[in-house]
Amino acid sequence: MLKIDSATCRDRSVLGVNVQYTDGEKIVLRTLAVRELNDRHTAEYISSVVQDVLHEYDVELRQVYSITSDNGANMIRAVSLLSDIQEDTMCNEVNEADTMDKEEDGDETDIQDESQELVPDLAIELDSVMQEHVLRSVRCSAHTLQLAVDDALKEQRSTNLLSKARRVAKKLRTQNVVVLLKRMGLKRAIVDCPTRWHSTHDMLERLLELNNFCQDISPNIKEINLSGNEWEAIANLVSALKPAKVATKSVQSEQLTAGDFYGVWLHCALCTDRIDNLFAKRLVQCLKSRQTTLFDNDAFVAALFLDPRYRFFLSDLQSERAKIHLSRAWDAIQNLSANNNTVQRSPSQASDDDDEIEQLLMAKEKEITTVKHTRVSISSALDMYSREPRLKRKKAIWHDKESCVSPSI
């Protein structure tokens, strides 16, 4: 899995490319490259930079399962282009395999047709799986949470209140006022960065701590004067944003799985919904609106399906969707393994006692047996796993291998 993000500072732009994978019971995150961008940040240019980085590490695009990015249109489009390239590659491989099958004896084709007649639904499903790419674009969870909060803060009353709060915070940071705060043993005010709501929460929270001080000196400094209703509204904003702040800290964990994030998001929405003020209700609506694009994703649905703690939140349709995507991913893994074995094997490794025809027959037998066994086993393993009981939410899925589908596959 890849993670890509861009940053701009002093007229210089860079693109960071990270790789994420599992090693035993740990998630490993490594930085592959931080490339300076010297052209317009178009989707085509970004996708080409990602391909260049993968090429440097001798990683093929078909080995990439998902790419996580922010919600920028150019980033999303870049991943879509990479997905199309992966799909073209997989389709070409399937077409080449079909061409080779046609050159073989017709009896083997009859055997394949006969097996398809025994399980026609499975054959149709597997055909559709093989014709689609595996690579999916995944939205950044932290960025999506930030956008949901930004949506709520854009409401006119909240915007006006934040403007007044910033005016007060800036006045409290002037030299004369800072001297008074130090004498009284109080902390300095915080001025937020409007593009980072986390700092906005901290600014409002600090203002509440300085409420009495502001009311005492407001007769002499008019810029610090706020009405009782405005102080109450600030308190409502702070209480409503508190669960989102806690959630933001949680989703920054390096060992975060899709199921962990789903639990954090759900807990944030439930805690916010229990807060009885208008801004909290609006924030809940924004969370629900943003989560549609976040959760409606094959890679996310599949990951949630494989989490024995939260898979019961999926509908029957979503569970079937997850199984199809996982089967497609497993087929891609098997194809990669088969290709690697073919490259590593040389004619000199064959036994001298085997003639050319016998070698061809052995290779074909192994191919057919492996494909049939793989497709049946992955489908059976997923079905068996879907019937297992739920794992308690507080348990760690890494250490409870009996409840995880991976070992049985």
Short mmCIF file of C-alpha atoms in Angstrom, two decimals:
data_model
loop_
_atom_site.label_atom_id
_atom_site.label_comp_id
_atom_site.label_asym_id
_atom_site.label_seq_id
_atom_site.Cartn_x
_atom_site.Cartn_y
_atom_site.Cartn_z
CA MET A 1 0.00 0.00 0.00
CA LEU A 2 1.20 3.49 -0.84
CA LYS A 3 0.58 6.84 0.80
CA ILE A 4 1.16 10.04 -1.16
CA ASP A 5 0.98 13.66 -0.06
CA SER A 6 2.26 16.99 -1.31
CA ALA A 7 3.47 20.12 0.46
CA THR A 8 4.43 23.61 -0.68
CA CYS A 9 6.71 26.05 1.13
CA ARG A 10 8.45 29.15 -0.23
CA ASP A 11 7.50 28.42 -3.82
CA ARG A 12 8.90 24.89 -3.66
CA SER A 13 6.63 21.86 -3.86
CA VAL A 14 7.42 18.26 -2.96
CA LEU A 15 5.60 14.97 -3.22
CA GLY A 16 6.12 12.39 -0.49
CA VAL A 17 5.68 8.71 -1.35
CA ASN A 18 5.45 6.24 1.52
CA VAL A 19 5.00 2.47 1.48
CA GLN A 20 2.97 0.66 4.11
CA TYR A 21 3.00 -3.11 4.64
CA THR A 22 2.75 -5.70 7.38
CA ASP A 23 5.72 -7.50 8.86
CA GLY A 24 4.56 -10.22 11.22
CA GLU A 25 2.18 -8.52 13.66
CA LYS A 26 3.29 -4.95 12.94
CA ILE A 27 2.46 -2.32 10.37
CA VAL A 28 5.62 -0.92 8.81
CA LEU A 29 5.74 2.54 7.25
CA ARG A 30 8.74 3.64 5.20
CA THR A 31 9.42 6.73 3.11
CA LEU A 32 10.38 5.81 -0.45
CA ALA A 33 11.02 9.31 -1.74
CA VAL A 34 10.39 13.02 -1.30
CA ARG A 35 10.45 14.38 -4.84
CA GLU A 36 10.46 18.04 -5.77
CA LEU A 37 7.72 18.87 -8.25
CA ASN A 38 8.92 21.04 -11.12
CA ASP A 39 5.77 21.05 -13.19
CA ARG A 40 2.08 21.82 -12.75
CA HIS A 41 0.49 19.49 -10.20
CA THR A 42 -1.69 17.72 -12.72
CA ALA A 43 -2.91 14.18 -12.18
CA GLU A 44 -0.83 12.96 -15.10
CA TYR A 45 2.35 14.50 -13.70
CA ILE A 46 1.78 13.17 -10.17
CA SER A 47 1.05 9.66 -11.46
CA SER A 48 4.25 9.72 -13.53
CA VAL A 49 6.29 10.72 -10.47
CA VAL A 50 4.80 7.84 -8.47
CA GLN A 51 5.63 5.40 -11.28
CA ASP A 52 9.22 6.68 -11.40
CA VAL A 53 9.61 6.11 -7.66
CA LEU A 54 8.22 2.57 -7.93
CA HIS A 55 10.56 1.86 -10.83
CA GLU A 56 13.56 2.93 -8.73
CA TYR A 57 12.66 0.29 -6.15
CA ASP A 58 11.88 -2.34 -8.79
CA VAL A 59 8.23 -2.45 -7.72
CA GLU A 60 5.60 -3.12 -10.36
CA LEU A 61 2.34 -1.21 -10.28
CA ARG A 62 0.39 -4.46 -10.19
CA GLN A 63 1.94 -5.14 -6.77
CA VAL A 64 0.21 -2.08 -5.29
CA TYR A 65 -3.05 -2.82 -3.46
CA SER A 66 -4.17 0.71 -2.54
CA ILE A 67 -3.01 4.33 -2.51
CA THR A 68 -4.01 6.68 0.30
CA SER A 69 -4.13 10.39 -0.48
CA ASP A 70 -5.89 13.54 0.59
CA ASN A 71 -9.17 14.64 -0.98
CA GLY A 72 -7.60 16.87 -3.63
CA ALA A 73 -9.07 16.38 -7.09
CA ASN A 74 -5.64 16.02 -8.70
CA MET A 75 -4.56 13.37 -6.18
CA ILE A 76 -7.74 11.34 -6.63
CA ARG A 77 -7.46 11.59 -10.39
CA ALA A 78 -3.79 10.52 -10.27
CA VAL A 79 -4.69 7.34 -8.39
CA SER A 80 -7.48 6.70 -10.89
CA LEU A 81 -4.96 6.90 -13.74
CA LEU A 82 -2.66 4.45 -11.96
CA SER A 83 -5.64 2.11 -11.46
CA ASP A 84 -6.36 2.23 -15.19
CA ILE A 85 -2.75 1.36 -15.95
CA GLN A 86 -2.92 -1.58 -13.55
CA GLU A 87 -6.15 -2.76 -15.15
CA ASP A 88 -4.63 -2.60 -18.64
CA THR A 89 -1.66 -4.64 -17.44
CA MET A 90 -3.87 -7.30 -15.88
CA CYS A 91 -6.10 -7.47 -18.95
CA ASN A 92 -3.09 -7.92 -21.21
CA GLU A 93 -1.90 -10.79 -19.04
CA VAL A 94 -5.32 -12.43 -19.18
CA ASN A 95 -5.43 -12.04 -22.98
CA GLU A 96 -1.97 -13.55 -23.31
CA ALA A 97 -3.02 -16.48 -21.16
CA ASP A 98 -6.14 -16.99 -23.30
CA THR A 99 -4.03 -16.96 -26.44
CA MET A 100 -1.73 -19.62 -25.01
CA ASP A 101 -4.72 -21.76 -24.02
CA LYS A 102 -6.06 -21.66 -27.57
CA GLU A 103 -2.77 -22.97 -28.87
CA GLU A 104 -2.99 -26.00 -26.56
CA ASP A 105 -4.94 -29.17 -27.28
CA GLY A 106 -8.74 -28.74 -27.40
CA ASP A 107 -9.38 -31.48 -24.83
CA GLU A 108 -8.13 -29.30 -22.03
CA THR A 109 -10.51 -26.54 -23.09
CA ASP A 110 -13.37 -29.03 -22.87
CA ILE A 111 -12.32 -29.88 -19.31
CA GLN A 112 -12.43 -26.21 -18.33
CA ASP A 113 -15.86 -25.75 -19.89
CA GLU A 114 -17.14 -28.77 -18.02
CA SER A 115 -15.94 -27.36 -14.68
CA GLN A 116 -17.67 -24.07 -15.44
CA GLU A 117 -20.95 -25.84 -16.08
CA LEU A 118 -20.77 -27.39 -12.61
CA VAL A 119 -20.57 -23.97 -10.90
CA PRO A 120 -21.77 -21.36 -13.42
CA ASP A 121 -22.35 -18.59 -10.85
CA LEU A 122 -18.86 -19.00 -9.46
CA ALA A 123 -17.37 -18.95 -12.95
CA ILE A 124 -19.20 -15.74 -13.87
CA GLU A 125 -18.16 -14.11 -10.59
CA LEU A 126 -14.52 -15.09 -11.05
CA ASP A 127 -14.53 -13.86 -14.64
CA SER A 128 -15.74 -10.45 -13.48
CA VAL A 129 -13.14 -10.45 -10.73
CA MET A 130 -10.28 -11.12 -13.13
CA GLN A 131 -11.37 -8.38 -15.50
CA GLU A 132 -11.12 -5.59 -12.94
CA HIS A 133 -8.12 -3.95 -11.33
CA VAL A 134 -7.29 -4.32 -7.65
CA LEU A 135 -5.78 -0.90 -6.98
CA ARG A 136 -8.12 1.43 -5.10
CA SER A 137 -7.88 5.06 -4.02
CA VAL A 138 -8.38 5.45 -0.26
CA ARG A 139 -9.11 8.84 1.29
CA CYS A 140 -6.93 9.98 4.16
CA SER A 141 -8.92 9.47 7.38
CA ALA A 142 -7.35 12.38 9.25
CA HIS A 143 -7.92 14.76 6.33
CA THR A 144 -11.53 13.64 5.92
CA LEU A 145 -12.18 14.23 9.62
CA GLN A 146 -10.66 17.70 9.29
CA LEU A 147 -12.88 18.47 6.29
CA ALA A 148 -15.98 17.40 8.22
CA VAL A 149 -15.11 19.80 11.05
CA ASP A 150 -14.33 22.56 8.55
CA ASP A 151 -17.75 22.04 6.99
CA ALA A 152 -19.40 22.54 10.36
CA LEU A 153 -17.32 25.64 11.17
CA LYS A 154 -18.28 27.29 7.87
CA GLU A 155 -21.78 27.97 9.16
CA GLN A 156 -22.29 31.74 9.35
CA ARG A 157 -22.84 32.04 13.11
CA SER A 158 -19.75 29.95 13.82
CA THR A 159 -17.71 31.99 11.34
CA ASN A 160 -18.71 35.28 12.98
CA LEU A 161 -17.97 33.93 16.44
CA LEU A 162 -14.52 32.68 15.39
CA SER A 163 -13.69 36.09 13.92
CA LYS A 164 -14.48 37.75 17.26
CA ALA A 165 -12.53 35.10 19.16
CA ARG A 166 -9.45 35.66 16.99
CA ARG A 167 -9.71 39.39 17.56
CA VAL A 168 -9.73 38.82 21.32
CA ALA A 169 -6.85 36.32 21.15
CA LYS A 170 -4.69 38.69 19.13
CA LYS A 171 -5.35 41.55 21.56
CA LEU A 172 -4.47 39.30 24.50
CA ARG A 173 -1.09 38.66 22.90
CA THR A 174 -0.10 42.33 22.77
CA GLN A 175 2.82 43.25 25.02
CA ASN A 176 0.85 45.25 27.59
CA VAL A 177 -1.70 42.47 28.13
CA VAL A 178 0.96 39.72 28.19
CA VAL A 179 2.67 41.53 31.08
CA LEU A 180 -0.59 41.51 33.05
CA LEU A 181 -1.11 37.79 32.35
CA LYS A 182 2.38 36.97 33.62
CA ARG A 183 1.83 38.94 36.82
CA MET A 184 -1.35 36.97 37.48
CA GLY A 185 0.27 33.62 36.62
CA LEU A 186 -2.01 33.02 33.64
CA LYS A 187 -1.12 31.40 30.33
CA ARG A 188 -0.79 33.34 27.10
CA ALA A 189 -3.60 33.36 24.60
CA ILE A 190 -3.33 31.20 21.46
CA VAL A 191 -3.97 32.47 17.94
CA ASP A 192 -5.13 29.69 15.65
CA CYS A 193 -4.24 28.85 12.07
CA PRO A 194 -7.61 29.00 10.26
CA THR A 195 -6.74 26.07 7.99
CA ARG A 196 -6.15 23.80 11.01
CA TRP A 197 -9.28 23.46 13.14
CA HIS A 198 -7.28 21.65 15.82
CA SER A 199 -5.55 24.93 16.64
CA THR A 200 -8.94 26.67 16.58
CA HIS A 201 -10.15 24.36 19.33
CA ASP A 202 -7.02 25.13 21.36
CA MET A 203 -7.54 28.88 20.89
CA LEU A 204 -11.16 28.72 22.09
CA GLU A 205 -10.26 26.47 25.00
CA ARG A 206 -7.55 28.90 26.16
CA LEU A 207 -9.99 31.82 25.88
CA LEU A 208 -12.36 30.02 28.22
CA GLU A 209 -9.52 29.72 30.73
CA LEU A 210 -9.01 33.50 30.43
CA ASN A 211 -12.74 34.29 30.64
CA ASN A 212 -12.59 35.99 34.06
CA PHE A 213 -9.50 37.95 33.10
CA CYS A 214 -11.17 39.22 29.92
CA GLN A 215 -14.30 40.28 31.78
CA ASP A 216 -12.24 42.13 34.39
CA ILE A 217 -10.25 44.23 31.91
CA SER A 218 -12.90 44.52 29.15
CA PRO A 219 -14.12 47.93 30.46
CA ASN A 220 -10.65 49.32 29.67
CA ILE A 221 -9.98 47.33 26.46
CA LYS A 222 -13.04 47.23 24.23
CA GLU A 223 -11.54 44.70 21.79
CA ILE A 224 -11.66 42.03 24.50
CA ASN A 225 -15.31 42.54 25.32
CA LEU A 226 -17.60 39.58 24.55
CA SER A 227 -21.22 39.14 25.59
CA GLY A 228 -22.43 36.37 27.87
CA ASN A 229 -24.10 34.61 24.92
CA GLU A 230 -20.86 34.71 22.98
CA TRP A 231 -18.93 33.14 25.84
CA GLU A 232 -21.58 30.45 26.06
CA ALA A 233 -21.33 29.83 22.31
CA ILE A 234 -17.54 29.45 22.63
CA ALA A 235 -18.06 26.91 25.40
CA ASN A 236 -20.46 24.98 23.15
CA LEU A 237 -17.92 24.93 20.33
CA VAL A 238 -15.18 23.62 22.62
CA SER A 239 -17.34 20.84 24.05
CA ALA A 240 -18.58 19.82 20.58
CA LEU A 241 -15.06 19.75 19.13
CA LYS A 242 -13.53 17.77 22.01
CA PRO A 243 -14.46 14.27 20.66
CA ALA A 244 -13.10 15.22 17.23
CA LYS A 245 -9.84 16.39 18.79
CA VAL A 246 -9.46 13.07 20.62
CA ALA A 247 -10.26 11.21 17.39
CA THR A 248 -7.63 13.21 15.49
CA LYS A 249 -4.96 12.14 17.96
CA SER A 250 -6.06 8.51 17.64
CA VAL A 251 -5.98 8.37 13.84
CA GLN A 252 -2.38 9.60 13.85
CA SER A 253 -1.25 6.25 15.26
CA GLU A 254 1.16 4.35 13.02
CA GLN A 255 -0.36 0.98 13.98
CA LEU A 256 -3.86 1.97 12.91
CA THR A 257 -5.95 -0.54 10.96
CA ALA A 258 -9.14 0.19 9.01
CA GLY A 259 -11.17 -1.43 11.79
CA ASP A 260 -9.42 0.68 14.43
CA PHE A 261 -10.20 3.82 12.47
CA TYR A 262 -13.84 2.78 12.01
CA GLY A 263 -14.15 2.37 15.77
CA VAL A 264 -12.57 5.80 16.36
CA TRP A 265 -14.86 7.47 13.81
CA LEU A 266 -17.97 5.77 15.23
CA HIS A 267 -17.02 6.70 18.80
CA CYS A 268 -16.44 10.32 17.75
CA ALA A 269 -19.86 10.53 16.07
CA LEU A 270 -21.67 8.96 19.05
CA CYS A 271 -19.94 11.17 21.63
CA THR A 272 -20.60 14.31 19.58
CA ASP A 273 -24.25 13.34 19.10
CA ARG A 274 -24.71 13.13 22.87
CA ILE A 275 -23.70 16.79 23.27
CA ASP A 276 -26.81 18.95 23.47
CA ASN A 277 -26.07 22.03 21.36
CA LEU A 278 -26.75 23.12 17.80
CA PHE A 279 -23.14 23.06 16.63
CA ALA A 280 -22.70 19.46 17.81
CA LYS A 281 -25.77 18.40 15.82
CA ARG A 282 -24.43 20.15 12.74
CA LEU A 283 -21.04 18.48 13.18
CA VAL A 284 -22.70 15.05 13.34
CA GLN A 285 -24.46 15.77 10.06
CA CYS A 286 -21.15 16.78 8.46
CA LEU A 287 -19.49 13.59 9.73
CA LYS A 288 -22.25 11.46 8.22
CA SER A 289 -21.99 13.34 4.92
CA ARG A 290 -18.20 12.89 4.69
CA GLN A 291 -18.18 9.26 5.75
CA THR A 292 -20.09 8.21 2.64
CA THR A 293 -17.12 8.75 0.32
CA LEU A 294 -14.73 7.49 2.98
CA PHE A 295 -16.42 4.14 3.66
CA ASP A 296 -17.87 3.45 0.20
CA ASN A 297 -14.64 1.91 -1.03
CA ASP A 298 -13.82 -1.68 -1.96
CA ALA A 299 -10.51 -1.65 -0.09
CA PHE A 300 -12.08 -0.22 3.06
CA VAL A 301 -15.08 -2.55 2.95
CA ALA A 302 -12.78 -5.53 2.46
CA ALA A 303 -10.56 -4.44 5.37
CA LEU A 304 -13.58 -3.98 7.62
CA PHE A 305 -14.86 -7.42 6.58
CA LEU A 306 -11.54 -8.94 7.68
CA ASP A 307 -11.81 -7.26 11.09
CA PRO A 308 -13.71 -9.73 13.31
CA ARG A 309 -14.65 -6.88 15.67
CA TYR A 310 -16.55 -4.65 13.24
CA ARG A 311 -17.52 -6.76 10.20
CA PHE A 312 -21.07 -7.15 11.54
CA PHE A 313 -21.70 -3.49 10.68
CA LEU A 314 -21.54 -4.45 6.99
CA SER A 315 -24.70 -5.29 5.09
CA ASP A 316 -25.04 -8.57 3.19
CA LEU A 317 -24.37 -6.72 -0.06
CA GLN A 318 -21.22 -5.10 1.35
CA SER A 319 -19.99 -8.47 2.64
CA GLU A 320 -20.38 -10.03 -0.79
CA ARG A 321 -18.66 -7.02 -2.30
CA ALA A 322 -15.76 -7.53 0.12
CA LYS A 323 -15.47 -11.21 -0.78
CA ILE A 324 -15.29 -10.44 -4.49
CA HIS A 325 -12.61 -7.80 -3.97
CA LEU A 326 -10.59 -10.08 -1.72
CA SER A 327 -10.85 -12.90 -4.26
CA ARG A 328 -9.64 -10.54 -6.96
CA ALA A 329 -6.73 -9.43 -4.77
CA TRP A 330 -5.82 -13.02 -3.94
CA ASP A 331 -5.84 -13.96 -7.63
CA ALA A 332 -3.51 -11.04 -8.32
CA ILE A 333 -1.16 -12.25 -5.58
CA GLN A 334 -1.17 -15.77 -6.99
CA ASN A 335 -0.47 -14.48 -10.50
CA LEU A 336 2.48 -12.50 -9.19
CA SER A 337 3.82 -15.57 -7.39
CA ALA A 338 3.36 -17.73 -10.49
CA ASN A 339 5.19 -15.22 -12.66
CA ASN A 340 8.06 -15.02 -10.19
CA ASN A 341 8.38 -18.79 -10.13
CA THR A 342 8.40 -18.90 -13.92
CA VAL A 343 11.17 -16.31 -14.09
CA GLN A 344 13.26 -18.07 -11.48
CA ARG A 345 12.97 -21.51 -13.14
CA SER A 346 15.40 -22.33 -15.93
CA PRO A 347 15.43 -25.28 -18.41
CA SER A 348 18.59 -26.68 -16.81
CA GLN A 349 16.60 -27.34 -13.63
CA ALA A 350 14.41 -29.92 -15.37
CA SER A 351 15.16 -33.57 -14.93
CA ASP A 352 17.12 -35.25 -17.72
CA ASP A 353 14.65 -38.16 -17.64
CA ASP A 354 11.69 -35.95 -18.60
CA ASP A 355 11.07 -35.37 -22.29
CA GLU A 356 9.69 -32.10 -23.63
CA ILE A 357 6.09 -33.27 -23.86
CA GLU A 358 6.13 -34.58 -20.29
CA GLN A 359 7.40 -31.22 -19.06
CA LEU A 360 4.60 -29.41 -20.88
CA LEU A 361 2.01 -31.76 -19.39
CA MET A 362 3.38 -31.31 -15.88
CA ALA A 363 3.37 -27.52 -16.23
CA LYS A 364 -0.22 -27.48 -17.52
CA GLU A 365 -1.38 -29.84 -14.79
CA LYS A 366 0.18 -27.67 -12.12
CA GLU A 367 -1.36 -24.52 -13.60
CA ILE A 368 -4.90 -25.90 -13.76
CA THR A 369 -4.71 -27.51 -10.33
CA THR A 370 -3.30 -24.40 -8.69
CA VAL A 371 -5.91 -22.07 -10.22
CA LYS A 372 -8.85 -24.29 -9.29
CA HIS A 373 -7.57 -24.98 -5.78
CA THR A 374 -6.80 -21.32 -5.13
CA ARG A 375 -10.18 -20.03 -6.26
CA VAL A 376 -12.12 -22.64 -4.32
CA SER A 377 -10.00 -22.31 -1.18
CA ILE A 378 -10.19 -18.51 -0.98
CA SER A 379 -13.96 -18.57 -1.47
CA SER A 380 -14.40 -21.32 1.13
CA ALA A 381 -12.08 -19.58 3.61
CA LEU A 382 -14.01 -16.32 3.34
CA ASP A 383 -17.35 -18.09 3.75
CA MET A 384 -16.09 -19.98 6.79
CA TYR A 385 -14.69 -16.81 8.30
CA SER A 386 -17.98 -14.93 7.78
CA ARG A 387 -19.73 -17.50 10.00
CA GLU A 388 -17.34 -17.08 12.92
CA PRO A 389 -18.47 -15.22 16.07
CA ARG A 390 -17.63 -11.59 16.67
CA LEU A 391 -14.41 -10.65 18.41
CA LYS A 392 -14.76 -8.25 21.34
CA ARG A 393 -13.98 -4.66 20.42
CA LYS A 394 -11.20 -4.21 22.98
CA LYS A 395 -9.21 -7.18 21.64
CA ALA A 396 -6.28 -6.68 19.28
CA ILE A 397 -6.75 -8.52 15.99
CA TRP A 398 -2.99 -8.91 15.48
CA HIS A 399 -2.65 -11.25 18.44
CA ASP A 400 -5.88 -13.22 17.95
CA LYS A 401 -4.94 -15.22 14.89
CA GLU A 402 -7.68 -17.80 15.38
CA SER A 403 -10.26 -15.12 14.62
CA CYS A 404 -8.43 -13.79 11.57
CA VAL A 405 -9.00 -15.08 8.05
CA SER A 406 -5.38 -14.80 6.94
CA PRO A 407 -3.96 -17.99 8.54
CA SER A 408 -6.67 -20.21 7.05
CA ILE A 409 -5.96 -18.77 3.60
#
